[in-house]
Amino acid sequence: MDISVIVPLYNEDESLPELHAWIRRVMKVNHFTYEIIFVNDGSTDESWDVIERLSREDENVRGIKFRRNYGKSPALFCGFKAAKGDVVITMDADLQDSPDEIPALYKMITEEDYDLVSGYKQKRYDPLTKTIPTKLFNATARAISGVKNLHDFNCGLKAYRRDVVKNIEVYGEMHRYIPYLAKEAGFGKIGEKVVHHQARKYGSTKFGINRFFNGYLDLLTLWFLTNFGKKPMHVFGLLGSFVFFIGFIALTWLLGEKVIDLCNGVYGDLLSDHASFYIALTAMLLGTQLFLAGFIGDLISRSSAGRNEYQIEKMLNVES
C-alpha cells in the first residue's frame, strides 16, 4: 500500500464528508493505493456516524473510536499502530490542511529519501491569539531540539516513512514534538515543505492558551528525558553536589571565623543568630536531597523494562 492517511478528529462531523471526497479525488488522480484512518477522539457530535457511513461507501476508509476524549497524541499513536502504508500522512480534520499537498509530500519521502517532512503554513488564517504563541513556541522548540530547519513543529500536515511511525512513541501531548522524537530515534533526515493553509470552514478552533503553556512544559520534559532519562544522576547528582559544596564551604567559613574570634577572646553573637548560618545548612540539605533524587532515579532507570532498548536499523547474520 502506498499511503496511509491518518486523521485525528474531535467534533468535526460537518467537515468529514468533504475531506473524505477531497482525499479520495487526489488519490484517484495520482493512482495511489491508500487507506484513510479516521481516529474519533471521543466526539460528542455525529462524527462516528459519519465515519461509519463513509466506511460502508468506501472500502479504503477505516475508523478508530475512543470511548472518551484522550487528546491528539493518543489518537496519532493508535493511528500509527494501525497504519499499513509505506508512507504515512497525517492531517487535521477541519479542512485547513489541503489534501492536494499529498503527492508532493509522498514524493519527498519516496524519491528525495526524507524520513519525515513537516508542513509549514507560511501564510496562516488563524487569529493573533494563536499565531503569536505559535511563533514563540517554535523558536524555543528549534533551540532546544536542535532541529533548526523547521518553522512549524506542530503543523498537523506531515509525511513519514513507515519505519518512523513504527519506532517512535507518541504519548501525553508529545504530538507537537514528533520531529524531535524522530530525530532522537535516529531518523535524522527531516525536511519541510511550505503548504497551503485555509481558513476554518466549519466549527471553531480547539486551541486554548493553556495549550501554549502545556507545550513548554512538555518540551522541557522531553528534553530532560532525552538527555538524562537513562542517567538522572548526571543532572541531579551534579547539581546536588554543587549546592552541597557551596553550603559546606559557607558553613566552614562561618565556623572558622567563629573559632578565630574565640581564640582572640571575642565572643560576640551565637552562630545561630545569623541568617547566613541557616542558609548554609539549607543549601547542604537541598544538595543532599538532590543527590539522593539522582541516586533513586538511577535505581529506577536501571530497573526499567526498556533500559536496553535501542534503535537497530539493520542486522546481518545475527539472530534477534
XYZ file of C-alpha atoms in Angstrom:
320
model
C 0.000 0.000 0.000
C 1.348 3.417 -0.965
C -0.205 5.775 1.596
C -1.967 5.726 4.933
C -3.753 8.983 5.742
C -4.378 9.396 9.475
C -6.970 11.967 10.514
C -7.406 12.546 14.283
C -10.626 14.397 14.989
C -12.884 15.763 17.675
C -16.384 17.049 16.817
C -15.812 17.549 13.079
C -18.889 15.847 11.622
C -19.590 18.682 9.177
C -16.174 18.597 7.533
C -15.621 14.817 7.271
C -17.608 14.100 4.067
C -15.893 16.950 2.217
C -12.450 15.942 3.499
C -13.021 12.304 2.508
C -14.159 13.260 -1.010
C -11.154 15.537 -1.408
C -8.632 12.891 -0.301
C -10.312 10.266 -2.479
C -10.141 12.537 -5.517
C -6.417 13.206 -5.006
C -5.657 9.500 -4.598
C -7.598 8.548 -7.707
C -5.914 11.182 -9.911
C -2.446 10.044 -8.775
C -3.234 6.298 -8.859
C -2.216 5.725 -5.247
C -3.240 2.688 -3.261
C -4.303 4.039 0.103
C -6.278 3.883 3.310
C -7.864 6.663 5.361
C -7.852 6.085 9.117
C -10.215 8.399 10.978
C -9.481 8.408 14.716
C -12.521 9.692 16.577
C -11.214 11.171 19.822
C -14.369 10.915 21.913
C -16.507 13.244 19.786
C -19.892 14.196 21.186
C -21.428 15.065 17.803
C -22.262 12.782 14.860
C -18.655 12.244 13.765
C -18.665 8.473 14.321
C -21.928 8.020 12.440
C -20.365 9.868 9.506
C -17.261 7.654 9.664
C -19.385 4.510 9.687
C -21.304 5.717 6.638
C -18.115 6.618 4.771
C -16.680 3.187 5.606
C -19.715 1.474 4.084
C -19.396 3.565 0.942
C -15.590 3.330 0.590
C -13.587 0.194 1.453
C -10.476 2.347 1.934
C -11.954 4.063 4.991
C -11.096 2.670 8.425
C -12.106 4.041 11.802
C -10.985 4.018 15.427
C -13.345 5.285 18.117
C -12.229 6.268 21.615
C -14.712 5.908 24.450
C -13.802 9.398 25.648
C -11.605 12.327 24.676
C -7.939 11.476 25.240
C -6.163 14.025 23.048
C -4.332 14.230 19.755
C -1.226 12.285 20.785
C -3.133 9.117 21.775
C -5.143 9.427 18.560
C -1.971 9.593 16.480
C -0.398 6.744 18.436
C -3.317 4.430 17.641
C -3.386 5.619 14.029
C 0.348 4.959 13.638
C -0.084 1.491 15.108
C -2.835 0.643 12.613
C -1.186 2.198 9.525
C -0.124 -0.155 6.707
C 1.098 2.288 4.056
C 4.715 2.772 3.015
C 4.219 6.497 3.564
C 2.068 7.843 6.397
C 0.375 11.227 6.042
C -1.252 12.992 8.996
C -3.656 15.900 8.644
C -6.279 17.680 10.697
C -9.972 17.138 10.019
C -11.006 20.812 9.906
C -10.198 21.309 6.181
C -7.418 23.774 6.992
C -4.900 21.235 5.664
C -5.106 20.636 1.920
C -5.030 17.024 0.600
C -3.655 18.470 -2.644
C -0.287 18.559 -0.839
C -0.187 14.763 -0.528
C 1.531 13.921 -3.871
C 4.413 16.338 -3.241
C 4.859 15.091 0.328
C 4.825 11.489 -0.905
C 7.483 12.320 -3.490
C 9.762 13.913 -0.878
C 9.638 10.711 1.182
C 9.967 8.175 -1.644
C 12.212 9.996 -4.118
C 14.148 12.513 -2.037
C 14.660 9.993 0.763
C 13.386 12.090 3.670
C 12.410 10.296 6.870
C 9.910 12.971 7.853
C 8.542 16.059 6.108
C 6.673 18.676 8.105
C 4.324 21.216 6.591
C 4.976 24.928 7.036
C 1.933 27.179 6.966
C 3.783 30.283 5.872
C 0.548 32.220 5.407
C -1.900 31.445 8.181
C -5.576 32.215 8.642
C -5.563 31.904 12.407
C -6.213 34.676 14.967
C -3.278 36.513 16.555
C -4.014 34.771 19.850
C -2.870 31.582 18.136
C -0.190 32.778 15.699
C 1.924 34.794 18.167
C 2.203 31.989 20.778
C 2.937 29.578 17.909
C 5.921 31.661 16.744
C 7.340 31.842 20.285
C 6.796 28.140 20.792
C 8.507 27.169 17.535
C 11.537 29.372 18.247
C 12.006 27.660 21.608
C 11.469 24.197 20.116
C 14.143 24.826 17.468
C 16.644 25.967 20.097
C 16.095 23.040 22.458
C 15.561 20.216 19.969
C 18.379 21.087 17.598
C 16.042 20.649 14.611
C 16.899 24.034 13.151
C 15.201 23.822 9.740
C 11.556 23.611 10.873
C 9.374 26.692 11.204
C 6.237 24.877 12.389
C 6.742 21.845 14.646
C 3.036 21.482 15.390
C 1.707 21.566 11.831
C -0.846 18.753 11.523
C 0.130 18.052 7.922
C 3.172 15.778 7.952
C 4.550 12.854 5.959
C 6.562 9.989 7.414
C 8.445 6.973 6.229
C 6.642 3.955 7.677
C 9.658 2.977 9.806
C 9.461 6.309 11.616
C 5.919 5.917 12.950
C 6.598 2.320 13.967
C 9.656 3.281 16.018
C 8.527 6.330 17.984
C 6.089 6.533 20.868
C 3.730 9.494 20.882
C 2.116 9.943 24.308
C 0.643 12.641 26.531
C 0.714 15.747 24.337
C 4.012 14.978 22.609
C 2.499 15.216 19.104
C 3.950 18.739 18.998
C 7.444 17.272 19.106
C 7.258 14.360 16.679
C 10.228 15.738 14.663
C 12.243 15.828 17.902
C 11.161 12.277 18.781
C 12.082 11.091 15.272
C 15.488 12.748 15.470
C 16.266 11.120 18.821
C 15.162 7.738 17.403
C 17.821 8.072 14.711
C 15.744 9.396 11.816
C 17.796 12.467 11.046
C 16.713 13.450 7.541
C 13.891 15.832 8.401
C 12.575 18.273 5.829
C 9.985 20.978 5.465
C 7.522 21.940 2.768
C 5.551 25.163 2.507
C 1.894 24.137 2.419
C -1.348 25.940 1.755
C -3.370 26.886 4.815
C -7.084 27.552 4.580
C -9.480 29.328 6.874
C -11.626 27.058 9.008
C -14.876 26.315 7.205
C -16.902 24.632 9.961
C -16.938 24.787 13.746
C -14.427 26.607 15.931
C -10.796 26.121 16.887
C -9.929 23.809 19.776
C -6.855 25.914 20.608
C -6.658 27.425 24.097
C -3.946 29.470 25.785
C -3.406 26.606 28.253
C -2.043 24.541 25.345
C 0.705 27.136 24.889
C 1.963 26.731 28.455
C 1.492 22.958 28.394
C 3.597 22.877 25.244
C 6.549 24.482 27.009
C 6.269 22.086 29.953
C 6.150 19.105 27.592
C 9.203 20.411 25.737
C 11.203 20.630 28.970
C 10.047 17.121 29.926
C 11.080 15.718 26.560
C 14.445 17.494 26.709
C 15.164 16.056 30.149
C 14.019 12.524 29.268
C 16.002 12.571 26.031
C 19.224 13.769 27.624
C 19.009 12.350 31.136
C 16.174 9.810 31.137
C 18.595 6.904 31.490
C 21.219 8.782 33.529
C 19.383 11.045 36.024
C 22.379 11.056 38.377
C 24.284 13.098 35.789
C 21.989 16.073 36.373
C 20.644 15.633 39.905
C 23.912 14.312 41.298
C 25.956 17.107 39.727
C 23.524 19.822 40.835
C 23.202 18.331 44.323
C 26.966 18.080 44.747
C 27.398 21.693 43.660
C 24.722 23.032 46.051
C 26.039 20.905 48.928
C 29.614 22.068 48.273
C 28.564 25.747 48.306
C 26.691 25.254 51.596
C 29.585 23.306 53.113
C 32.153 25.960 52.174
C 29.913 28.718 53.575
C 29.378 26.845 56.842
C 33.097 26.069 57.162
C 33.877 29.761 56.616
C 31.432 30.803 59.355
C 32.817 28.217 61.787
C 36.380 29.273 61.008
C 35.572 32.914 61.685
C 33.924 31.947 64.988
C 36.930 29.859 66.079
C 39.327 32.717 65.259
C 37.158 35.152 67.247
C 37.093 32.812 70.238
C 40.878 32.408 70.121
C 41.180 36.209 70.196
C 38.815 36.468 73.142
C 35.956 37.898 71.080
C 32.760 36.041 71.907
C 30.122 38.064 70.048
C 26.829 36.555 68.867
C 25.968 32.900 68.518
C 26.211 31.395 65.010
C 22.506 30.563 65.228
C 21.737 34.282 65.479
C 22.874 34.826 61.857
C 20.717 34.105 58.795
C 23.804 33.035 56.804
C 24.185 30.021 59.132
C 20.693 28.732 58.250
C 21.187 29.480 54.553
C 24.353 27.350 54.540
C 22.598 24.493 56.358
C 19.649 24.681 53.957
C 21.997 24.517 50.962
C 23.627 21.384 52.372
C 20.247 19.750 52.976
C 18.988 20.639 49.473
C 22.218 19.341 47.946
C 21.848 16.057 49.791
C 18.217 15.692 48.668
C 19.099 16.419 45.040
C 21.918 13.872 45.138
C 19.577 11.244 46.628
C 16.950 12.064 43.953
C 19.569 11.324 41.289
C 20.551 8.090 43.041
C 16.930 6.926 43.280
C 16.340 7.955 39.659
C 19.310 5.826 38.589
C 17.960 2.836 40.520
C 14.577 3.224 38.794
C 16.203 3.649 35.383
C 18.338 0.530 35.823
C 15.241 -1.472 36.805
C 13.021 -0.279 33.932
C 11.930 -2.756 31.272
C 13.223 -0.527 28.455
C 16.699 0.176 29.860
C 18.369 -1.697 26.999
C 16.042 -0.823 24.136
C 17.921 0.665 21.191
C 17.008 1.625 17.634
C 18.582 -1.001 15.358
C 18.258 -0.234 11.661
C 19.707 -3.424 10.156
C 21.373 -6.707 11.198
C 23.468 -9.121 9.159
C 23.702 -12.814 10.111
C 22.627 -12.019 13.666
C 19.714 -13.692 15.416
C 17.460 -11.214 17.194
